[in-house]
Short mmCIF file of C-alpha atoms and ligand atoms in Angstrom, two decimals:
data_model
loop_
_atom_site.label_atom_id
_atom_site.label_comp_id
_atom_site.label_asym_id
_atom_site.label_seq_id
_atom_site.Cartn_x
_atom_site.Cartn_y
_atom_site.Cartn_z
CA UNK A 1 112.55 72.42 116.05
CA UNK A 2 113.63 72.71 112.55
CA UNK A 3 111.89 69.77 110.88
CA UNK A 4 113.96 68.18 107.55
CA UNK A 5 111.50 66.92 105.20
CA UNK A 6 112.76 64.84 102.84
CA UNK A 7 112.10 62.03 100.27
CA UNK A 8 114.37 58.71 100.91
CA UNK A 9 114.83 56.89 97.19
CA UNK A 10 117.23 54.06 98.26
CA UNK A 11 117.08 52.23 94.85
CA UNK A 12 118.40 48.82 94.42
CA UNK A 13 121.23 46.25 95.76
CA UNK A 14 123.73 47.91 98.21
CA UNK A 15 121.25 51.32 97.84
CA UNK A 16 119.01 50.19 100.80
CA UNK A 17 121.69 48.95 102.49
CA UNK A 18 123.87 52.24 102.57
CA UNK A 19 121.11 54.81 102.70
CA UNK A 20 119.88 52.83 106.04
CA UNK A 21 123.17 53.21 108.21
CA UNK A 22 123.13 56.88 106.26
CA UNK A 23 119.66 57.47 107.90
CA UNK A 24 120.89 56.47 111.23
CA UNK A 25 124.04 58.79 111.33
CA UNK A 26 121.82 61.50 110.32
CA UNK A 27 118.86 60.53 113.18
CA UNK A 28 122.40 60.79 114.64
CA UNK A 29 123.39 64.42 113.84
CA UNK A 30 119.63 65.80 114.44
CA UNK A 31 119.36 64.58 117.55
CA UNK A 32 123.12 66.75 118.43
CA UNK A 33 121.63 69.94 116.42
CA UNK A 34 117.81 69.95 117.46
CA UNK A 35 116.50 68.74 114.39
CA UNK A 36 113.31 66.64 113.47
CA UNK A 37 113.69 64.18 110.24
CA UNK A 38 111.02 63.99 108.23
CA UNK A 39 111.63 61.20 105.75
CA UNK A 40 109.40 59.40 103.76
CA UNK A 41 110.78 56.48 101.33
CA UNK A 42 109.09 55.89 97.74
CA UNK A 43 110.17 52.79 95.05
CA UNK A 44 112.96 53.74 92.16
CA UNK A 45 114.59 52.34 89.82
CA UNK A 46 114.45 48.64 89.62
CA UNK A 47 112.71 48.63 92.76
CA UNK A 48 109.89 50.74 91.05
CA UNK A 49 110.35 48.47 88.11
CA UNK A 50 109.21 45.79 90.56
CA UNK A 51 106.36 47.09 92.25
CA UNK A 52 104.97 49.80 90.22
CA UNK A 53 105.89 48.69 86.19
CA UNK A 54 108.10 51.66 86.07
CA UNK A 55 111.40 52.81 87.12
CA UNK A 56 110.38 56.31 88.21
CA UNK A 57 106.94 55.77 89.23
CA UNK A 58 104.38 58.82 90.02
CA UNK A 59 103.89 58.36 93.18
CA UNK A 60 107.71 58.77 93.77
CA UNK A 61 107.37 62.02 91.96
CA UNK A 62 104.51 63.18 93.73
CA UNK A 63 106.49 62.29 97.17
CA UNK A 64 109.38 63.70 96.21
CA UNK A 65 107.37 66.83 94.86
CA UNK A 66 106.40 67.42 98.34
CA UNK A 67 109.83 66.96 99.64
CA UNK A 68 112.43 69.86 99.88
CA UNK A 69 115.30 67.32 99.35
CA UNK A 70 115.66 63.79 97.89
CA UNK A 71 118.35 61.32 99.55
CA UNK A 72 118.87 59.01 96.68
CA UNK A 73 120.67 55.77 96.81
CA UNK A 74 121.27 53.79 93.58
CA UNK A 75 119.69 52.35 90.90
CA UNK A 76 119.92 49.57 88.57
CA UNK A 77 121.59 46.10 88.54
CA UNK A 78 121.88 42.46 86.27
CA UNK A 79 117.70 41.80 87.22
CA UNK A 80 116.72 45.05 84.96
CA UNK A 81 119.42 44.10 82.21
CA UNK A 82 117.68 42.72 79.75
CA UNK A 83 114.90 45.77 79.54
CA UNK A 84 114.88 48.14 76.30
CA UNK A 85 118.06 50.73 77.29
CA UNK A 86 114.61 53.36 77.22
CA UNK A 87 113.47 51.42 80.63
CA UNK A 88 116.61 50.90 82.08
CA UNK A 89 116.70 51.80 85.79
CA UNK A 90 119.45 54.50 85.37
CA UNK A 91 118.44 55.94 82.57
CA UNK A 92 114.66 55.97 83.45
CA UNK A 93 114.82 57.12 86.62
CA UNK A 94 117.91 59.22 87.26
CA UNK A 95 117.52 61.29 83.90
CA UNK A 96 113.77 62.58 84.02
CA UNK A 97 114.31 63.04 87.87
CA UNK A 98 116.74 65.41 86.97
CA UNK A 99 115.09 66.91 83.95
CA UNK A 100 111.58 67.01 86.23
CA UNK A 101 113.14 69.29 88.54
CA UNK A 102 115.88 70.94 86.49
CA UNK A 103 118.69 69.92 88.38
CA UNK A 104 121.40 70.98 86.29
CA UNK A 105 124.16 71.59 88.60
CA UNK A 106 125.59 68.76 89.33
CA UNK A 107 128.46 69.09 92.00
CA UNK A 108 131.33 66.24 92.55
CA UNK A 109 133.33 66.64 95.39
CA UNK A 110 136.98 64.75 94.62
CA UNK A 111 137.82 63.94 97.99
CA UNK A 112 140.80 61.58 98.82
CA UNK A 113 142.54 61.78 102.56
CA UNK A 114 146.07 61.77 102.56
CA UNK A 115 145.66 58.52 104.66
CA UNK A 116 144.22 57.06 101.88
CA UNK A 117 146.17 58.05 99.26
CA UNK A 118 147.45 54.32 98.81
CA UNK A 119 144.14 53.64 97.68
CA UNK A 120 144.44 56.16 94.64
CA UNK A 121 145.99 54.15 91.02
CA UNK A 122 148.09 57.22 91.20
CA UNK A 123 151.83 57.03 92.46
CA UNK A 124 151.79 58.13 95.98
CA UNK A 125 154.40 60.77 95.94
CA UNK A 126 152.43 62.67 93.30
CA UNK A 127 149.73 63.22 95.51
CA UNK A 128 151.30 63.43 98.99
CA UNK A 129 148.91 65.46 100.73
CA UNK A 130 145.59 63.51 99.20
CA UNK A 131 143.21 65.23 96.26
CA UNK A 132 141.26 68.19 96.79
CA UNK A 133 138.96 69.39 94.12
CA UNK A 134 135.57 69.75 93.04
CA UNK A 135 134.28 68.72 89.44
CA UNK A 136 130.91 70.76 88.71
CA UNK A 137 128.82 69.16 85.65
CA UNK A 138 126.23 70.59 83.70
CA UNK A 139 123.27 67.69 84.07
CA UNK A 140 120.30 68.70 81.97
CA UNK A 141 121.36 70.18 78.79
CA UNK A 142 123.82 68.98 76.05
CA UNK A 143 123.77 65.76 74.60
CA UNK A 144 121.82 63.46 76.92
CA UNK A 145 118.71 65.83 76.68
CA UNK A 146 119.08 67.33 73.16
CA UNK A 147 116.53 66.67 70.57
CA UNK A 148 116.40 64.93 67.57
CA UNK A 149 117.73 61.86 69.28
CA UNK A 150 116.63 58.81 67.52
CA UNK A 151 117.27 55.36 65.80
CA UNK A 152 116.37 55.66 61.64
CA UNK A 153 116.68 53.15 59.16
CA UNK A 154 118.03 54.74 55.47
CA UNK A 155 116.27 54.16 52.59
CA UNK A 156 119.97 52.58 51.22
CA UNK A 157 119.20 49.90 54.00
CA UNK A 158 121.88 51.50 56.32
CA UNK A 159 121.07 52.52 60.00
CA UNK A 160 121.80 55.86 61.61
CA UNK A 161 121.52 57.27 64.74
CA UNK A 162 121.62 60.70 65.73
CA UNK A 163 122.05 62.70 69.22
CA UNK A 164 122.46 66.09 69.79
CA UNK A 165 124.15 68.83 71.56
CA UNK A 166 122.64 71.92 72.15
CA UNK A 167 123.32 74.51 74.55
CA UNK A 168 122.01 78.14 75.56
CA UNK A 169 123.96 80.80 76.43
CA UNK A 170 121.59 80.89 79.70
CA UNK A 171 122.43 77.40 80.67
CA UNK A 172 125.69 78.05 80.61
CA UNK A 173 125.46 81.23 83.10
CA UNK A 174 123.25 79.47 85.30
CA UNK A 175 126.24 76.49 85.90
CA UNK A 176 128.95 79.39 85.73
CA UNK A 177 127.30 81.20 88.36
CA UNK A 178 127.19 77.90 90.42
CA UNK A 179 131.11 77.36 89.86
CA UNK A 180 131.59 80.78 91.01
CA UNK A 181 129.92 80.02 94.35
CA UNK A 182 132.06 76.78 94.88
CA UNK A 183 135.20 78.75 93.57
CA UNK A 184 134.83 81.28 96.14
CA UNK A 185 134.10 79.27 99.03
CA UNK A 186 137.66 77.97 98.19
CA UNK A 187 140.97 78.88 96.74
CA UNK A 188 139.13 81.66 93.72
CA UNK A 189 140.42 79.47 91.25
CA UNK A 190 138.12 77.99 88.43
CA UNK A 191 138.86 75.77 85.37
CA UNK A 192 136.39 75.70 82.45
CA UNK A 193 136.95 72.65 80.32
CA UNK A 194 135.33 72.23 76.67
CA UNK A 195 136.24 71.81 72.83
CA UNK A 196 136.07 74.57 72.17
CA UNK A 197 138.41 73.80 68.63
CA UNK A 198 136.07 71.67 67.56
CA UNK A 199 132.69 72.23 68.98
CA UNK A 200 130.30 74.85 68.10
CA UNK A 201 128.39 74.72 71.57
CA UNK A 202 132.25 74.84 73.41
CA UNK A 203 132.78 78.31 71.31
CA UNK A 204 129.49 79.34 72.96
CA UNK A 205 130.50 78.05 76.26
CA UNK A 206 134.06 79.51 76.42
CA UNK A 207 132.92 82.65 75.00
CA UNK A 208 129.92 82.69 77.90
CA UNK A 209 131.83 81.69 80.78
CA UNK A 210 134.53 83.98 79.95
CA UNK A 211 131.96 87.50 79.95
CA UNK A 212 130.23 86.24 82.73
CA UNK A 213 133.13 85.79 85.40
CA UNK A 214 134.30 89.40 83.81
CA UNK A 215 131.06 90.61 84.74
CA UNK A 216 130.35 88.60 88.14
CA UNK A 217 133.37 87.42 89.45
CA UNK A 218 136.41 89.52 88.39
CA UNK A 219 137.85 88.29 91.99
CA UNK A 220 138.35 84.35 90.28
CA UNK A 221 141.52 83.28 88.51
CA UNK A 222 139.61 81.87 85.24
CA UNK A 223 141.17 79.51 82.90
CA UNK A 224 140.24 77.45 80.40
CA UNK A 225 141.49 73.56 78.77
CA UNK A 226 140.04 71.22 76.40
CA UNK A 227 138.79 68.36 77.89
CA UNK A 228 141.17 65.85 76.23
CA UNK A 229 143.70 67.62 77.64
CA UNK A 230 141.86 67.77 80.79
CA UNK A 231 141.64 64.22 81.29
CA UNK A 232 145.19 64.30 81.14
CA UNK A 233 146.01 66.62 83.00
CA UNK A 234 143.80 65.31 85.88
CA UNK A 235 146.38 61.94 86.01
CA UNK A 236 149.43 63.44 85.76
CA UNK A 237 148.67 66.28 88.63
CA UNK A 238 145.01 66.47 89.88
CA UNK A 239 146.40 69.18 92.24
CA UNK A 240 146.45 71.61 89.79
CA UNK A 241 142.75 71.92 89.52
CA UNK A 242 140.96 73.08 92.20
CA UNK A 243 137.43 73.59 90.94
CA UNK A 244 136.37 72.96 87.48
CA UNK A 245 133.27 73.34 85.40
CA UNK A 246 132.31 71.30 82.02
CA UNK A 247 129.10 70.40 80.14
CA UNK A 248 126.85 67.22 80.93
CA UNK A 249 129.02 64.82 78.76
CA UNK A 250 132.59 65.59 79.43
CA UNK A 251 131.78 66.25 82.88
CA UNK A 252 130.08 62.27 82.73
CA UNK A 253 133.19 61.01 81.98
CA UNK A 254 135.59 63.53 83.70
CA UNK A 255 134.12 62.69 87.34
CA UNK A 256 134.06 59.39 86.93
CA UNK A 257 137.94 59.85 86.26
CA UNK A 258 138.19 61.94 89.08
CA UNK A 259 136.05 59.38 90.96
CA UNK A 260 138.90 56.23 90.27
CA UNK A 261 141.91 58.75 91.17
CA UNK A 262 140.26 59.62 94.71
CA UNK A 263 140.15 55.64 95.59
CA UNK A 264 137.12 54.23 96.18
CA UNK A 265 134.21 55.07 94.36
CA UNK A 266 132.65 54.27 98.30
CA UNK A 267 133.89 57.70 99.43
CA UNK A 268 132.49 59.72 96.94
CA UNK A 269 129.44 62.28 97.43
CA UNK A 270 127.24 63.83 95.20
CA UNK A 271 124.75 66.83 95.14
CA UNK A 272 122.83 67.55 91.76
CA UNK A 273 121.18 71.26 92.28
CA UNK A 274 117.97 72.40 91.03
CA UNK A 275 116.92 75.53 89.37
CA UNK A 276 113.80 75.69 91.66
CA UNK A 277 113.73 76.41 95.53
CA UNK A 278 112.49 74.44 98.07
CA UNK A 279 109.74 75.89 100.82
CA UNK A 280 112.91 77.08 102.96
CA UNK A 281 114.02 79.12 99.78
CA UNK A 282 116.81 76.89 99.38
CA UNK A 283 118.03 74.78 96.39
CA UNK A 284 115.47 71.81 95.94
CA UNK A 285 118.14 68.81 95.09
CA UNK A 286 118.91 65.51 94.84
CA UNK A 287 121.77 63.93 96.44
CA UNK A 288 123.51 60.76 95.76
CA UNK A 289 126.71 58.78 95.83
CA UNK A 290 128.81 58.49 93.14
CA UNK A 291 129.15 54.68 93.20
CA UNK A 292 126.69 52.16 91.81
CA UNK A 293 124.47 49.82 92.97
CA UNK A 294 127.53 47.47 93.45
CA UNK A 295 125.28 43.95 92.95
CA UNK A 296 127.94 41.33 93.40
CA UNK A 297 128.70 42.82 96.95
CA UNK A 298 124.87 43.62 97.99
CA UNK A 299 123.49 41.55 100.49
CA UNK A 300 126.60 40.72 102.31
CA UNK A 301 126.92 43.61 104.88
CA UNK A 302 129.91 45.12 103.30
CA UNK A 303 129.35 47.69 101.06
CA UNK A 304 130.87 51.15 102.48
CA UNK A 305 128.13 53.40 103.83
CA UNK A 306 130.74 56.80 104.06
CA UNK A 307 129.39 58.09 100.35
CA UNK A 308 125.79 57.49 101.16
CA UNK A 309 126.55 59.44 104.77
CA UNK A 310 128.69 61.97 103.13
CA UNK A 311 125.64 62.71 100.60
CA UNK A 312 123.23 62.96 103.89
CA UNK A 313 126.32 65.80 104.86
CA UNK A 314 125.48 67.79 101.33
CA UNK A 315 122.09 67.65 101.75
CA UNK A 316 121.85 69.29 104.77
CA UNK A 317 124.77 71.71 103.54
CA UNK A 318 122.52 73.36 100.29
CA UNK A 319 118.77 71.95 100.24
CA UNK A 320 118.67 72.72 104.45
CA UNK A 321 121.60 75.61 105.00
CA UNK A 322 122.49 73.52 108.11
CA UNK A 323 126.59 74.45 107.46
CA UNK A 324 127.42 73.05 110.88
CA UNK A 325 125.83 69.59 111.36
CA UNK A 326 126.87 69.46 107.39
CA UNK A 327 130.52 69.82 108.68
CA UNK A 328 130.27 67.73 111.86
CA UNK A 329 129.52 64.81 110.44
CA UNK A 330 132.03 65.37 106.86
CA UNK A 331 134.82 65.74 110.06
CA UNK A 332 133.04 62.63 111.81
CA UNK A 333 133.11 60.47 108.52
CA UNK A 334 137.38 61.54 108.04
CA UNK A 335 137.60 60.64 111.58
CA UNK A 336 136.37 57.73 111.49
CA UNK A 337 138.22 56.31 108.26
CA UNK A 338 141.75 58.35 109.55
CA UNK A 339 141.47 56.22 112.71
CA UNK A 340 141.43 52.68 111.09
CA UNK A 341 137.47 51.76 110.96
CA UNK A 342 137.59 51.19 106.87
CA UNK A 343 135.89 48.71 104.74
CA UNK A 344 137.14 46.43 102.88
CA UNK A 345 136.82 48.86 99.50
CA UNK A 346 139.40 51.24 101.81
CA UNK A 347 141.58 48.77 103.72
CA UNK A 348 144.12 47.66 101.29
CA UNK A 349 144.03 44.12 102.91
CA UNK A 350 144.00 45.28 106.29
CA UNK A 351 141.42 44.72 108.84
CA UNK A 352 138.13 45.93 107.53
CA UNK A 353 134.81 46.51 109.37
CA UNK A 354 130.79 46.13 107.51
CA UNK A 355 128.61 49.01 106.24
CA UNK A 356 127.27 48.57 109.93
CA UNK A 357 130.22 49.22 111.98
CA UNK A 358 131.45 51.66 109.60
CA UNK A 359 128.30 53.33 110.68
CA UNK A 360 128.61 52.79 113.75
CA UNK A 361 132.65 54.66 113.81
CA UNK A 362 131.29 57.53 112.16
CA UNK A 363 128.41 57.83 115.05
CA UNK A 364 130.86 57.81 117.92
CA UNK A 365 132.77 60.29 116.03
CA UNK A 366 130.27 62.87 115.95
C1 LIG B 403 126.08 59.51 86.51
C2 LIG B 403 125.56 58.26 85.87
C3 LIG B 403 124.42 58.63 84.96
C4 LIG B 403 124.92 59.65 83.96
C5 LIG B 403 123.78 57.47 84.22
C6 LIG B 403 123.35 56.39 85.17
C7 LIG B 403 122.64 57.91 83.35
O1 LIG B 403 126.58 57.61 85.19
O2 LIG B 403 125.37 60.12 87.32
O3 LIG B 403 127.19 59.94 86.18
O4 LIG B 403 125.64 59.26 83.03
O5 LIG B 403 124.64 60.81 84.10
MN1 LIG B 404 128.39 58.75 84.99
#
């Protein structure tokens, strides 16, 4: 029996909460495909904070080392506030996770069912068959990694602080070549989004991702916007993307715009790729939903479990190449939430059902 070996970071507030009814629709989905699960759960964030004096502690790495996946929940919350930003939960965990095992593809499924469109700040009738696209972001280069990046007082008694933006021409063919993939497996059609009249590192990447779909991928429909145009764009007809690539930064912001447009933050998946491969010769990866550790619903049984469930779905898609349970239970969770188990997050004052029930839908679904 295939066995899926995997590390289980669950993080802090409604992270255990979710990633446990995640767990059991996955114990779920093996069980229907022959599968054995393998997990093995390690402290992050402010959970390593805790119990180990630091928010990514080793022996997390070391677990997750020996992992070929990571399920991660979230981190962070009001306890942890008051920490130097440098110890943070989110930015000492999540970043030098990612930069440890260079996952730089970060991929953003914008998902919202045409049931749910009322859940979506955008007017109905703009979007009447739901949103459909996929944001990829660049996640360890550019401006959140670059180097100098430092605090320095002037000798004129002023302050400045300086971060930078840097960018090879490799990095960018690495995360064009993963838009490509996604592009293909849907409509061909890829949107590269940068500033590039303003930025030196956005002439680079325009120039880049330009020769290397004429090279590789001749078959796409390539365009290109600047991103303040992009954010536009992706209010007044999200439609009209249907996969689009960015840097680390703009892609930050972009998803999370992408995120508020498809409804609930609750729905939303991530997958974050990494360079390496795991021992099946698949993408090592992390994989995460989009929303946050959500603390002033935690503890109360509500929180919705579909993102954490629908992350479970991506891992199996790239880190195991299981396409089919992958599917099953994406068609399980849409199921579930088309046929009126939604929580509160979804149920625009109807009826709603806890993480647990929701769980529970999704598992007689499959
Ligand atoms: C995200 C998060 C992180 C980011 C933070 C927590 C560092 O907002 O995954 O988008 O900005 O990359
Ligand atoms: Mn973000």
């Amino acid at each position: 029996m295939p066995t899926l070996k995997f590390a289980v970071l669950a993080g802090d507030y409604i992270g255990p909460e979710v990633m446990s009814e995640a767990l059991r629709v996955l114990e779920h989905a093996a069980g229907l495909h022959g599968l054995t699960l393998q997990a093995t759960y390690a402290d992050v964030g402010g959970a390593g904070i805790d119990n180990h004096g630091k928010a990514l502690p080793e022996s997390t790495l070391r677990i997750c080392e020996a992992s070929d996946a990571i399920l991660f929940g979230s981190v962070g919350g009001p306890k942890w506030e008051k920490l130097p930003p440098k110890e943070q939960p989110e930015r000492a965990a999540l970043l030098p996770l990612r930069k440890h095992f260079t996952l730089f593809a970060n991929i953003r499924p914008g998902l919202l069912y045409p049931e749910l469109t009322a859940a979506s700040p955008i007017k109905t009738d703009r979007i009447p068959d739901g949103i459909d696209i996929v944001c990829i972001r660049e996640l360890t280069g550019g401006l959140y990694f670059g180097k100098p990046k430092e605090t320095t007082p002037l000798p004129d008694g002023d302050v400045q602080a300086v971060d930078t933006m840097i960018y090879r021409k490799s990095e960018i063919e690495r995360i064009t070549a993963t838009a490509i993939a996604a592009a293909r497996s849907r409509k061909k059609i890829l949107c590269s989004v940068d500033k590039a009249n303003v930025l030196e590192t956005s002439v680079l990447w325009r120039r880049t991702v330009t020769d290397y779909v004429a090279r590789h991928a001749p078959d796409l429909q390539l365009s290109h916007m600047y991103v303040d145009n992009a954010a536009m764009q992706l209010v007044r007809n999200p439609n009209q993307f249907d996969v689009f690539v960015t840097e680390n930064m703009f892609g930050d912001i972009l998803s999370d715009e992408m995120a508020v447009i498809c409804g609930s933050l609750g729905m939303l998946s991530s997958a974050s790729l990494g360079a390496g491969k795991n021992a099946l010769g698949l993408p090592f990866g992390l994989y995460e939903p989009a929303g946050g550790t959500a603390p002033d619903i935690a503890g109360k049984g509500i929180a919705n479990p579909c993102a954490q469930i629908l992350s479970a779905a991506l891992m199996l898609r790239y880190s195991f190449g299981l396409e089919e349970p992958a599917a099953r239970i994406e068609a399980a969770v849409r199921k579930a939430v088309t046929s009126g188990a939604r929580t509160g997050d979804i149920a625009f004052g109807g009826p709603s059902v806890g993480t647990r029930a929701m769980a529970d839908a999704v598992i007689s679904a499959l």
